[in-house]
Amino acid sequence: MEYDSTSNTLIINVHDYQDFSASRYSIQYDNILANSYTYLDLFLYIGILIIGIVCTGLLIFHFSVILFSRIYLYRFTFPQLTSAKCSPDTVPSVDTSKLPLPGITIIKPLTGVDEAVITNLRSFFYLDYPRYEILFCVSDPLDPVIPHVEALIKEHSHSVDACLLFSDENESFVNPKINNMNPAYLKASYDYVLISDVGIYMYPNTLSDMVITMLSEENVGLVHQIPFLFPHQCSQQVLSQKQTSNAPTAWVHQLVYFGCWHAKMYMGAAMLGINCTTGMSCLMRKRVLDSAGGLAHFGQYLAEDFFFSKYFYDNGWKVRVASQPAWQHAIVPSIKQFQDRMLRWYQLRLAMVPVASLLELFSGCFINGIVHAFCYAYLFPYLIDPVAFFFFHVLIWFMMDFIMLHQIHPPGIKIAVSKVSFFAMWALYESTSVFTQFRALFTRDIHWRGKRYRLEFGGRAHRLLDSSKTQDPEALVEEHSLTSFESAEEPMTHSPTKSAPVTSISIPANEQNVIHTREPCTVQ
């Protein structure tokens, strides 16, 4: 670049112009790049802020579920236990003398027998309910439970209408549980049907509680129970076992699952009106099922309970949770066996509701805590220590789980588990559940009772047969509802204060005293 004084002009050569242009474009590029980094930082900041808010919102959601459970559970009836005796005749019942309660058909699918099963079956003959029948269903004519059922039917022949039915082996239902129950459904006398698994124990007022829940609102078509555990010391008494103050370790592991994580998700879904029905104890209007084609219509699905509820929702009916849980009473499995069951249940949920199941990965305490701590440490680097925040998160989560356990636990009964034992099993569950969920993501095969099935999205499953077998490889089978378990608690020390029982319920005129004609119920 030169200056000509004679002509008073500035002379710029080509090379100088190119250098100037390059410098100008370089400055412009740097400005654009800087602006791009600014936008990326902004988007990243907003994304992390949203994730942090979601993590905090999950804690708030847990707290709201605790409040909902405190108000909702045991609002009609409660199983009051005494230190002297836990047998059915000592449990106070809801006053049903002034209630126009409809007749109920109880369908009990059976397989196998042990001392807990016999106790469960016997409890159904002591229900404080004016009109009901029990239809026991067996698929194997050589099942060892048959003599015990026949003895109970004979013992209570003058007080309870009950009979034993056998399923048709030629039925082509995919779901073996539906295949087992269908003959009983076709013989049902009443317009309300209760499906109750073999591992469920009932107090005398439990059925009344479910019916009151059904009739306390208009257009309620299905009532289900949140799964929980039968009191451990009561199990020891009814099974004539040696009394112990604390429950076994394997039982505590189940208590953590059913009393904490599962209880929060179950009651949270019920609070939001999301389908969360489990078929282990489920009361339904038969005429609604008849409009779908009866139980036979649902025999094509793996999780028939999910599709029961879905059908009621789709047809404008309400689905409600009873105020009493489903009291699971069975021989306590090992921790490994229970984790295998959790794997199957998560595989089922992944097939039925894949998006919600994937989000379930972040519903555990430790994963959620790590994400939560990272988000707020990034957003407020000079205010928050991520390690301290994580441990604070774990403490809050544990306290909320422990409070949730006390909401679902029978009122006034001390839990027969030490806090140290409970915390140890809680930490074990929280640290291993994520690995169980990841296992389910990478396998579609379900192992059930020595057999293997290939799970498909939508609820169906193909049975995988050995090459040595001659059976049809296209045969379809299904796994049914959750298996039952045992529980542990301490004797009641005082009477809980709960809502007074309902004393007036209106039943639609077309549903009062509805009885379907069928052949006499006799033992086959």
Short mmCIF file of C-alpha atoms in Angstrom, two decimals:
data_model
loop_
_atom_site.label_atom_id
_atom_site.label_comp_id
_atom_site.label_asym_id
_atom_site.label_seq_id
_atom_site.Cartn_x
_atom_site.Cartn_y
_atom_site.Cartn_z
CA MET A 1 0.00 0.00 0.00
CA GLU A 2 1.52 3.36 -1.12
CA TYR A 3 0.57 7.05 -1.06
CA ASP A 4 1.13 9.26 -4.13
CA SER A 5 1.63 12.82 -2.88
CA THR A 6 1.58 14.36 -6.34
CA SER A 7 -1.88 13.05 -7.13
CA ASN A 8 -2.94 12.89 -3.51
CA THR A 9 -4.15 9.26 -3.92
CA LEU A 10 -3.72 5.98 -2.01
CA ILE A 11 -2.41 3.13 -4.16
CA ILE A 12 -3.34 -0.40 -3.00
CA ASN A 13 -1.74 -3.35 -4.73
CA VAL A 14 -3.49 -6.68 -5.30
CA HIS A 15 -1.62 -8.58 -2.59
CA ASP A 16 -2.48 -5.98 0.03
CA TYR A 17 -6.17 -6.17 -0.95
CA GLN A 18 -6.19 -9.97 -0.70
CA ASP A 19 -4.58 -9.82 2.75
CA PHE A 20 -7.13 -7.26 3.88
CA SER A 21 -10.06 -9.30 2.55
CA ALA A 22 -8.77 -12.47 4.17
CA SER A 23 -8.37 -10.72 7.49
CA ARG A 24 -11.88 -9.31 7.26
CA TYR A 25 -13.42 -12.71 6.44
CA SER A 26 -11.40 -14.31 9.23
CA ILE A 27 -12.83 -11.87 11.74
CA GLN A 28 -16.35 -12.52 10.43
CA TYR A 29 -15.84 -16.34 10.70
CA ASP A 30 -14.56 -16.01 14.25
CA ASN A 31 -17.63 -13.97 15.14
CA ILE A 32 -19.96 -16.59 13.61
CA LEU A 33 -18.12 -19.41 15.39
CA ALA A 34 -18.31 -17.54 18.67
CA ASN A 35 -22.04 -17.00 18.19
CA SER A 36 -22.48 -20.73 17.41
CA TYR A 37 -20.76 -21.71 20.63
CA THR A 38 -22.98 -19.26 22.44
CA TYR A 39 -26.12 -20.87 20.98
CA LEU A 40 -24.86 -24.38 21.81
CA ASP A 41 -24.13 -23.35 25.36
CA LEU A 42 -27.59 -21.85 25.61
CA PHE A 43 -29.29 -24.99 24.28
CA LEU A 44 -27.20 -27.19 26.58
CA TYR A 45 -28.02 -24.99 29.55
CA ILE A 46 -31.74 -25.10 28.78
CA GLY A 47 -31.64 -28.89 28.28
CA ILE A 48 -29.84 -29.51 31.57
CA LEU A 49 -32.20 -27.10 33.32
CA ILE A 50 -35.21 -29.06 32.03
CA ILE A 51 -33.69 -32.38 33.14
CA GLY A 52 -32.95 -30.93 36.58
CA ILE A 53 -36.51 -29.65 36.90
CA VAL A 54 -37.83 -33.10 35.91
CA CYS A 55 -35.67 -34.76 38.58
CA THR A 56 -36.93 -32.31 41.18
CA GLY A 57 -40.46 -32.80 39.91
CA LEU A 58 -40.12 -36.55 40.47
CA LEU A 59 -39.42 -35.93 44.15
CA ILE A 60 -42.44 -33.63 44.33
CA PHE A 61 -44.48 -36.32 42.58
CA HIS A 62 -43.38 -38.88 45.17
CA PHE A 63 -44.48 -36.56 47.94
CA SER A 64 -47.89 -36.06 46.31
CA VAL A 65 -48.28 -39.85 45.98
CA ILE A 66 -47.61 -40.19 49.71
CA LEU A 67 -50.36 -37.67 50.48
CA PHE A 68 -52.74 -39.38 48.05
CA SER A 69 -52.03 -42.78 49.61
CA ARG A 70 -52.52 -41.40 53.11
CA ILE A 71 -56.00 -40.20 52.16
CA TYR A 72 -57.00 -43.03 49.82
CA LEU A 73 -55.78 -46.28 51.40
CA TYR A 74 -57.85 -47.82 54.21
CA ARG A 75 -60.47 -45.10 53.87
CA PHE A 76 -63.35 -47.61 54.03
CA THR A 77 -62.03 -50.58 56.01
CA PHE A 78 -58.82 -51.84 57.55
CA PRO A 79 -57.63 -55.27 58.73
CA GLN A 80 -57.29 -54.79 62.48
CA LEU A 81 -54.89 -57.32 63.98
CA THR A 82 -54.43 -58.17 67.63
CA SER A 83 -51.48 -59.66 69.41
CA ALA A 84 -53.60 -62.55 70.64
CA LYS A 85 -54.82 -63.95 67.37
CA CYS A 86 -54.69 -63.21 63.66
CA SER A 87 -57.28 -65.69 62.45
CA PRO A 88 -60.15 -64.37 60.30
CA ASP A 89 -62.82 -64.44 63.01
CA THR A 90 -60.98 -61.80 65.09
CA VAL A 91 -60.82 -59.17 62.35
CA PRO A 92 -63.57 -56.53 62.66
CA SER A 93 -65.72 -56.16 59.58
CA VAL A 94 -67.43 -53.24 57.94
CA ASP A 95 -71.11 -52.99 58.87
CA THR A 96 -72.81 -54.31 55.75
CA SER A 97 -76.26 -54.81 57.26
CA LYS A 98 -77.57 -51.54 55.80
CA LEU A 99 -75.81 -51.80 52.45
CA PRO A 100 -77.59 -53.23 49.37
CA LEU A 101 -74.58 -55.32 48.38
CA PRO A 102 -74.85 -57.35 45.15
CA GLY A 103 -73.94 -61.00 44.76
CA ILE A 104 -70.32 -61.79 43.85
CA THR A 105 -68.83 -64.72 41.94
CA ILE A 106 -65.26 -65.44 43.08
CA ILE A 107 -63.12 -67.26 40.51
CA LYS A 108 -60.04 -68.94 41.99
CA PRO A 109 -57.56 -70.41 39.46
CA LEU A 110 -55.45 -73.02 41.26
CA THR A 111 -52.18 -74.82 40.64
CA GLY A 112 -50.12 -76.67 43.21
CA VAL A 113 -50.49 -76.66 46.97
CA ASP A 114 -48.60 -75.84 50.15
CA GLU A 115 -49.61 -74.86 53.67
CA ALA A 116 -49.94 -71.19 52.74
CA VAL A 117 -52.25 -72.03 49.83
CA ILE A 118 -54.58 -74.00 52.09
CA THR A 119 -54.71 -71.07 54.52
CA ASN A 120 -55.51 -68.68 51.67
CA LEU A 121 -58.33 -70.86 50.34
CA ARG A 122 -59.81 -71.29 53.80
CA SER A 123 -59.94 -67.50 54.31
CA PHE A 124 -62.44 -67.18 51.44
CA PHE A 125 -64.98 -69.27 53.37
CA TYR A 126 -65.00 -66.71 56.22
CA LEU A 127 -65.86 -63.58 54.26
CA ASP A 128 -68.31 -61.28 56.00
CA TYR A 129 -70.44 -60.81 52.91
CA PRO A 130 -74.13 -61.67 52.46
CA ARG A 131 -74.10 -63.35 49.05
CA TYR A 132 -71.19 -64.87 47.16
CA GLU A 133 -70.05 -68.09 45.53
CA ILE A 134 -66.57 -69.53 45.03
CA LEU A 135 -65.67 -71.32 41.80
CA PHE A 136 -62.33 -73.11 42.07
CA CYS A 137 -60.58 -73.80 38.76
CA VAL A 138 -58.04 -76.56 38.12
CA SER A 139 -56.42 -77.46 34.80
CA ASP A 140 -54.72 -80.68 35.88
CA PRO A 141 -57.06 -83.45 37.16
CA LEU A 142 -54.14 -84.82 39.20
CA ASP A 143 -53.28 -81.52 40.88
CA PRO A 144 -52.50 -82.13 44.59
CA VAL A 145 -54.66 -79.16 45.59
CA ILE A 146 -57.87 -80.99 44.61
CA PRO A 147 -58.36 -83.07 47.81
CA HIS A 148 -57.88 -79.96 49.96
CA VAL A 149 -60.42 -77.98 47.93
CA GLU A 150 -62.94 -80.81 48.12
CA ALA A 151 -62.48 -81.00 51.89
CA LEU A 152 -63.06 -77.25 52.29
CA ILE A 153 -66.16 -77.37 50.10
CA LYS A 154 -67.58 -80.25 52.13
CA GLU A 155 -66.73 -78.58 55.44
CA HIS A 156 -68.55 -75.36 54.51
CA SER A 157 -71.27 -76.83 52.30
CA HIS A 158 -74.07 -75.36 54.47
CA SER A 159 -72.68 -71.82 54.59
CA VAL A 160 -70.91 -71.09 51.28
CA ASP A 161 -71.84 -72.05 47.73
CA ALA A 162 -68.63 -73.41 46.24
CA CYS A 163 -67.58 -75.92 43.63
CA LEU A 164 -64.57 -77.24 41.76
CA LEU A 165 -64.34 -76.98 37.97
CA PHE A 166 -61.88 -78.36 35.46
CA SER A 167 -60.77 -76.51 32.35
CA ASP A 168 -61.10 -77.93 28.86
CA GLU A 169 -57.67 -79.00 27.62
CA ASN A 170 -58.87 -78.59 24.03
CA GLU A 171 -59.40 -74.84 24.42
CA SER A 172 -57.09 -72.88 22.14
CA PHE A 173 -56.54 -69.82 24.36
CA VAL A 174 -53.03 -68.48 24.33
CA ASN A 175 -53.23 -67.55 28.02
CA PRO A 176 -53.34 -70.66 30.25
CA LYS A 177 -54.84 -68.67 33.12
CA ILE A 178 -57.78 -67.61 30.95
CA ASN A 179 -58.10 -71.20 29.76
CA ASN A 180 -58.28 -72.31 33.39
CA MET A 181 -60.85 -69.69 34.45
CA ASN A 182 -63.18 -69.68 31.44
CA PRO A 183 -65.41 -72.61 32.57
CA ALA A 184 -66.00 -70.84 35.89
CA TYR A 185 -66.76 -67.56 34.15
CA LEU A 186 -69.39 -69.26 32.00
CA LYS A 187 -71.02 -70.70 35.15
CA ALA A 188 -70.96 -67.46 37.15
CA SER A 189 -74.28 -66.74 38.89
CA TYR A 190 -73.82 -63.05 39.60
CA ASP A 191 -73.16 -59.89 37.63
CA TYR A 192 -69.96 -59.08 39.56
CA VAL A 193 -66.93 -61.32 39.10
CA LEU A 194 -63.85 -61.33 41.32
CA ILE A 195 -60.70 -62.96 39.92
CA SER A 196 -58.41 -63.88 42.80
CA ASP A 197 -55.10 -65.72 42.47
CA VAL A 198 -54.14 -68.70 44.59
CA GLY A 199 -51.62 -66.69 46.60
CA ILE A 200 -54.14 -64.11 47.87
CA TYR A 201 -55.41 -64.14 51.46
CA MET A 202 -58.61 -62.25 52.34
CA TYR A 203 -59.75 -60.82 55.63
CA PRO A 204 -63.50 -61.03 56.28
CA ASN A 205 -64.04 -57.39 55.28
CA THR A 206 -61.74 -57.32 52.23
CA LEU A 207 -64.45 -58.27 49.73
CA SER A 208 -66.82 -55.70 51.26
CA ASP A 209 -64.10 -53.10 50.84
CA MET A 210 -63.77 -53.87 47.13
CA VAL A 211 -67.53 -53.77 46.56
CA ILE A 212 -67.89 -50.49 48.46
CA THR A 213 -65.15 -49.04 46.25
CA MET A 214 -67.02 -50.27 43.19
CA LEU A 215 -70.36 -48.74 44.24
CA SER A 216 -69.18 -45.54 45.95
CA GLU A 217 -68.90 -43.76 42.58
CA GLU A 218 -70.94 -43.86 39.42
CA ASN A 219 -69.71 -45.81 36.38
CA VAL A 220 -66.95 -47.72 38.17
CA GLY A 221 -66.52 -50.92 36.19
CA LEU A 222 -63.35 -52.43 37.64
CA VAL A 223 -61.76 -52.41 41.10
CA HIS A 224 -58.27 -53.78 41.65
CA GLN A 225 -56.01 -53.99 44.68
CA ILE A 226 -52.45 -52.79 45.07
CA PRO A 227 -50.25 -55.82 45.82
CA PHE A 228 -48.77 -55.96 49.29
CA LEU A 229 -47.69 -58.63 51.78
CA PHE A 230 -49.62 -60.63 54.35
CA PRO A 231 -48.42 -59.83 57.91
CA HIS A 232 -45.48 -62.04 58.75
CA GLN A 233 -46.36 -62.79 62.38
CA CYS A 234 -49.93 -63.63 61.32
CA SER A 235 -48.54 -66.02 58.73
CA GLN A 236 -46.55 -67.68 61.49
CA GLN A 237 -49.68 -68.04 63.60
CA VAL A 238 -51.97 -69.42 60.92
CA LEU A 239 -49.22 -71.78 59.74
CA SER A 240 -48.37 -72.79 63.34
CA GLN A 241 -44.74 -71.76 62.96
CA LYS A 242 -42.30 -70.59 65.63
CA GLN A 243 -42.78 -66.90 66.38
CA THR A 244 -39.91 -64.56 65.45
CA SER A 245 -39.73 -60.81 65.93
CA ASN A 246 -38.09 -60.03 62.59
CA ALA A 247 -38.78 -61.27 59.09
CA PRO A 248 -36.25 -63.20 56.95
CA THR A 249 -33.93 -61.27 54.66
CA ALA A 250 -35.61 -62.47 51.45
CA TRP A 251 -38.96 -61.24 52.73
CA VAL A 252 -37.52 -57.80 53.57
CA HIS A 253 -36.29 -57.54 49.98
CA GLN A 254 -39.87 -58.09 48.78
CA LEU A 255 -41.14 -55.58 51.32
CA VAL A 256 -38.84 -52.94 49.83
CA TYR A 257 -40.18 -53.63 46.35
CA PHE A 258 -43.91 -53.79 47.14
CA GLY A 259 -43.84 -51.15 49.87
CA CYS A 260 -41.58 -48.56 48.21
CA TRP A 261 -40.88 -48.43 44.47
CA HIS A 262 -43.85 -50.50 43.32
CA ALA A 263 -46.23 -48.77 45.74
CA LYS A 264 -45.17 -45.31 44.53
CA MET A 265 -45.55 -46.21 40.86
CA TYR A 266 -48.84 -48.05 41.42
CA MET A 267 -50.53 -45.37 43.49
CA GLY A 268 -49.05 -42.64 41.30
CA ALA A 269 -50.55 -44.25 38.20
CA ALA A 270 -53.89 -44.64 39.99
CA MET A 271 -53.77 -40.98 41.02
CA LEU A 272 -53.21 -39.91 37.39
CA GLY A 273 -55.75 -42.35 35.95
CA ILE A 274 -53.14 -44.48 34.16
CA ASN A 275 -53.75 -48.18 33.54
CA CYS A 276 -51.90 -50.03 36.31
CA THR A 277 -54.22 -52.99 36.99
CA THR A 278 -52.80 -56.27 38.23
CA GLY A 279 -55.00 -59.33 37.83
CA MET A 280 -54.14 -61.06 41.10
CA SER A 281 -57.24 -59.54 42.74
CA CYS A 282 -59.66 -57.81 40.42
CA LEU A 283 -63.44 -57.18 40.73
CA MET A 284 -65.28 -56.50 37.46
CA ARG A 285 -68.79 -56.05 36.08
CA LYS A 286 -69.58 -59.21 34.15
CA ARG A 287 -71.94 -57.56 31.70
CA VAL A 288 -69.13 -55.31 30.50
CA LEU A 289 -66.87 -58.31 29.95
CA ASP A 290 -69.73 -60.07 28.18
CA SER A 291 -69.96 -57.18 25.72
CA ALA A 292 -66.33 -57.87 24.79
CA GLY A 293 -66.96 -61.59 24.34
CA GLY A 294 -66.24 -62.72 27.90
CA LEU A 295 -62.90 -63.93 29.20
CA ALA A 296 -62.35 -65.73 25.90
CA HIS A 297 -61.71 -62.40 24.19
CA PHE A 298 -58.74 -61.74 26.47
CA GLY A 299 -57.23 -65.20 26.08
CA GLN A 300 -55.09 -63.95 23.19
CA TYR A 301 -53.03 -61.61 25.39
CA LEU A 302 -50.05 -62.22 27.61
CA ALA A 303 -51.04 -59.64 30.26
CA GLU A 304 -54.79 -60.16 30.40
CA ASP A 305 -55.13 -57.82 33.40
CA PHE A 306 -53.76 -54.88 31.41
CA PHE A 307 -56.31 -55.48 28.65
CA PHE A 308 -59.16 -55.95 31.14
CA SER A 309 -58.53 -52.45 32.40
CA LYS A 310 -57.91 -51.05 28.93
CA TYR A 311 -61.29 -52.33 27.73
CA PHE A 312 -63.10 -50.69 30.64
CA TYR A 313 -61.27 -47.40 30.08
CA ASP A 314 -61.95 -47.47 26.33
CA ASN A 315 -65.68 -47.99 26.92
CA GLY A 316 -66.11 -45.08 29.32
CA TRP A 317 -65.93 -46.94 32.64
CA LYS A 318 -63.89 -45.86 35.64
CA VAL A 319 -61.17 -48.04 37.16
CA ARG A 320 -60.42 -47.66 40.86
CA VAL A 321 -58.04 -49.07 43.48
CA ALA A 322 -59.61 -50.62 46.58
CA SER A 323 -58.69 -49.11 49.93
CA GLN A 324 -57.28 -52.45 51.15
CA PRO A 325 -54.26 -54.02 49.41
CA ALA A 326 -54.17 -57.52 47.98
CA TRP A 327 -52.70 -59.61 50.80
CA GLN A 328 -50.10 -61.86 49.21
CA HIS A 329 -49.37 -64.97 51.25
CA ALA A 330 -47.00 -67.65 49.99
CA ILE A 331 -43.75 -69.38 50.73
CA VAL A 332 -40.95 -66.78 50.67
CA PRO A 333 -38.73 -67.15 47.58
CA SER A 334 -35.01 -66.41 47.58
CA ILE A 335 -33.67 -63.01 46.54
CA LYS A 336 -32.43 -64.53 43.27
CA GLN A 337 -35.86 -66.01 42.52
CA PHE A 338 -37.56 -62.72 43.24
CA GLN A 339 -35.12 -60.81 41.02
CA ASP A 340 -35.90 -63.25 38.21
CA ARG A 341 -39.58 -62.47 38.67
CA MET A 342 -38.85 -58.75 38.57
CA LEU A 343 -37.03 -59.36 35.29
CA ARG A 344 -40.12 -61.04 33.81
CA TRP A 345 -42.42 -58.27 35.04
CA TYR A 346 -40.21 -55.58 33.50
CA GLN A 347 -40.09 -57.53 30.22
CA LEU A 348 -43.89 -57.54 30.21
CA ARG A 349 -44.08 -53.80 30.89
CA LEU A 350 -41.49 -53.15 28.20
CA ALA A 351 -43.64 -55.05 25.69
CA MET A 352 -46.89 -53.36 26.75
CA VAL A 353 -45.77 -49.74 27.30
CA PRO A 354 -42.21 -49.40 25.92
CA VAL A 355 -41.86 -45.62 26.28
CA ALA A 356 -42.95 -45.58 29.93
CA SER A 357 -40.74 -48.60 30.64
CA LEU A 358 -37.67 -46.86 29.20
CA LEU A 359 -38.35 -43.83 31.38
CA GLU A 360 -38.62 -46.26 34.29
CA LEU A 361 -34.84 -46.67 34.10
CA PHE A 362 -34.51 -43.19 35.62
CA SER A 363 -37.07 -43.78 38.37
CA GLY A 364 -34.56 -45.44 40.70
CA CYS A 365 -32.90 -43.51 43.48
CA PHE A 366 -29.25 -43.82 42.45
CA ILE A 367 -29.57 -43.16 38.70
CA ASN A 368 -31.95 -40.29 39.33
CA GLY A 369 -29.65 -38.94 42.03
CA ILE A 370 -26.58 -38.96 39.77
CA VAL A 371 -28.45 -37.13 37.00
CA HIS A 372 -30.01 -34.74 39.52
CA ALA A 373 -26.64 -33.88 41.10
CA PHE A 374 -24.92 -33.37 37.73
CA CYS A 375 -27.63 -31.02 36.50
CA TYR A 376 -27.56 -28.70 39.49
CA ALA A 377 -23.77 -28.81 39.77
CA TYR A 378 -23.58 -27.68 36.13
CA LEU A 379 -26.22 -24.99 36.59
CA PHE A 380 -24.77 -23.65 39.86
CA PRO A 381 -21.09 -24.67 39.88
CA TYR A 382 -20.07 -22.31 42.69
CA LEU A 383 -23.00 -23.17 44.97
CA ILE A 384 -23.53 -26.95 44.75
CA ASP A 385 -21.13 -29.79 45.45
CA PRO A 386 -22.38 -32.75 43.34
CA VAL A 387 -21.23 -35.39 45.86
CA ALA A 388 -22.95 -33.69 48.77
CA PHE A 389 -26.05 -33.10 46.65
CA PHE A 390 -26.15 -36.80 45.67
CA PHE A 391 -26.06 -38.02 49.27
CA PHE A 392 -28.68 -35.47 50.26
CA HIS A 393 -30.84 -36.74 47.39
CA VAL A 394 -30.42 -40.35 48.59
CA LEU A 395 -31.36 -39.37 52.14
CA ILE A 396 -34.54 -37.59 51.02
CA TRP A 397 -35.45 -40.48 48.71
CA PHE A 398 -34.97 -43.08 51.46
CA MET A 399 -37.06 -41.09 53.94
CA MET A 400 -39.88 -40.76 51.41
CA ASP A 401 -39.76 -44.49 50.65
CA PHE A 402 -39.93 -45.29 54.35
CA ILE A 403 -42.92 -42.96 54.75
CA MET A 404 -44.57 -44.56 51.70
CA LEU A 405 -44.13 -47.98 53.28
CA HIS A 406 -46.04 -46.79 56.34
CA GLN A 407 -48.91 -45.56 54.16
CA ILE A 408 -49.51 -48.90 52.48
CA HIS A 409 -48.76 -50.88 55.63
CA PRO A 410 -51.84 -51.79 57.74
CA PRO A 411 -52.57 -48.89 60.13
CA GLY A 412 -51.45 -49.21 63.72
CA ILE A 413 -49.25 -52.27 63.15
CA LYS A 414 -45.55 -51.97 63.86
CA ILE A 415 -43.37 -53.22 61.02
CA ALA A 416 -41.32 -56.22 62.18
CA VAL A 417 -38.17 -55.04 60.39
CA SER A 418 -35.27 -53.16 61.93
CA LYS A 419 -34.29 -49.89 60.26
CA VAL A 420 -30.78 -51.22 59.61
CA SER A 421 -32.11 -54.34 57.90
CA PHE A 422 -34.59 -52.30 55.90
CA PHE A 423 -31.94 -49.81 54.76
CA ALA A 424 -29.58 -52.63 53.74
CA MET A 425 -32.25 -54.30 51.59
CA TRP A 426 -33.36 -50.92 50.25
CA ALA A 427 -29.80 -50.15 49.13
CA LEU A 428 -29.49 -53.63 47.62
CA TYR A 429 -32.69 -53.23 45.64
CA GLU A 430 -31.86 -49.72 44.42
CA SER A 431 -28.38 -50.77 43.31
CA THR A 432 -29.45 -53.97 41.52
CA SER A 433 -32.79 -53.01 39.97
CA VAL A 434 -31.16 -50.98 37.21
CA PHE A 435 -29.14 -54.02 36.12
CA THR A 436 -32.33 -56.08 36.05
CA GLN A 437 -33.95 -53.46 33.84
CA PHE A 438 -30.95 -53.37 31.48
CA ARG A 439 -31.08 -57.17 31.21
CA ALA A 440 -34.69 -56.92 30.11
CA LEU A 441 -33.77 -54.42 27.38
CA PHE A 442 -31.53 -56.93 25.63
CA THR A 443 -33.58 -60.11 25.85
CA ARG A 444 -37.01 -61.00 24.58
CA ASP A 445 -37.05 -64.47 26.08
CA ILE A 446 -38.95 -65.22 29.28
CA HIS A 447 -38.07 -68.22 31.45
CA TRP A 448 -41.08 -69.45 33.37
CA ARG A 449 -41.40 -72.73 35.28
CA GLY A 450 -38.73 -74.50 33.29
CA LYS A 451 -40.02 -73.30 29.91
CA ARG A 452 -38.89 -70.54 27.57
CA TYR A 453 -41.05 -68.05 25.71
CA ARG A 454 -40.31 -65.39 23.10
CA LEU A 455 -42.00 -62.13 24.07
CA GLU A 456 -43.32 -59.81 21.38
CA PHE A 457 -44.52 -56.23 21.56
CA GLY A 458 -48.23 -55.96 22.21
CA GLY A 459 -48.53 -58.70 24.81
CA ARG A 460 -48.22 -61.93 22.85
CA ALA A 461 -45.57 -64.59 23.31
CA HIS A 462 -44.45 -67.64 21.33
CA ARG A 463 -43.37 -70.70 23.20
CA LEU A 464 -39.86 -71.81 22.23
CA LEU A 465 -39.84 -75.59 22.13
CA ASP A 466 -36.87 -77.95 22.15
CA SER A 467 -36.03 -79.58 18.84
CA SER A 468 -36.64 -82.97 20.42
CA LYS A 469 -40.25 -82.11 21.13
CA THR A 470 -42.94 -82.93 18.63
CA GLN A 471 -45.28 -80.15 19.63
CA ASP A 472 -46.33 -77.41 17.24
CA PRO A 473 -43.60 -74.70 17.26
CA GLU A 474 -46.22 -72.03 16.59
CA ALA A 475 -48.13 -72.81 19.79
CA LEU A 476 -48.65 -69.69 21.85
CA VAL A 477 -48.64 -69.49 25.59
CA GLU A 478 -48.84 -66.66 28.05
CA GLU A 479 -47.65 -65.85 31.52
CA HIS A 480 -50.26 -64.58 33.94
CA SER A 481 -50.30 -62.12 36.82
CA LEU A 482 -47.78 -61.49 39.56
CA THR A 483 -46.98 -64.34 41.88
CA SER A 484 -47.87 -64.02 45.53
CA PHE A 485 -45.53 -63.52 48.46
CA GLU A 486 -45.50 -63.39 52.23
CA SER A 487 -45.04 -60.45 54.59
CA ALA A 488 -44.05 -59.53 58.15
CA GLU A 489 -45.43 -57.18 60.73
CA GLU A 490 -45.80 -56.68 64.48
CA PRO A 491 -49.04 -56.96 66.51
CA MET A 492 -51.37 -53.98 66.59
CA THR A 493 -50.92 -51.77 69.62
CA HIS A 494 -53.75 -49.30 69.07
CA SER A 495 -56.76 -48.76 66.87
CA PRO A 496 -56.17 -46.54 63.84
CA THR A 497 -58.29 -43.55 63.11
CA LYS A 498 -59.76 -43.82 59.64
CA SER A 499 -62.81 -42.68 57.77
CA ALA A 500 -66.11 -44.11 58.89
CA PRO A 501 -67.46 -46.87 56.66
CA VAL A 502 -69.98 -46.02 53.98
CA THR A 503 -73.55 -46.61 55.16
CA SER A 504 -75.52 -45.81 52.03
CA ILE A 505 -74.82 -46.94 48.49
CA SER A 506 -77.13 -46.86 45.52
CA ILE A 507 -77.09 -49.69 43.02
CA PRO A 508 -78.56 -49.25 39.53
CA ALA A 509 -81.95 -50.91 39.28
CA ASN A 510 -80.83 -53.12 36.42
CA GLU A 511 -78.00 -54.52 38.56
CA GLN A 512 -79.86 -55.26 41.79
CA ASN A 513 -80.10 -58.95 42.63
CA VAL A 514 -78.89 -59.98 39.18
CA ILE A 515 -78.43 -63.73 39.01
CA HIS A 516 -77.45 -65.62 35.86
CA THR A 517 -78.97 -69.05 35.57
CA ARG A 518 -76.56 -71.96 35.44
CA GLU A 519 -76.37 -75.60 36.34
CA PRO A 520 -76.03 -76.51 40.03
CA CYS A 521 -72.49 -76.01 41.29
CA THR A 522 -71.20 -79.40 42.34
CA VAL A 523 -67.78 -80.91 42.75
CA GLN A 524 -66.73 -82.68 39.58
#
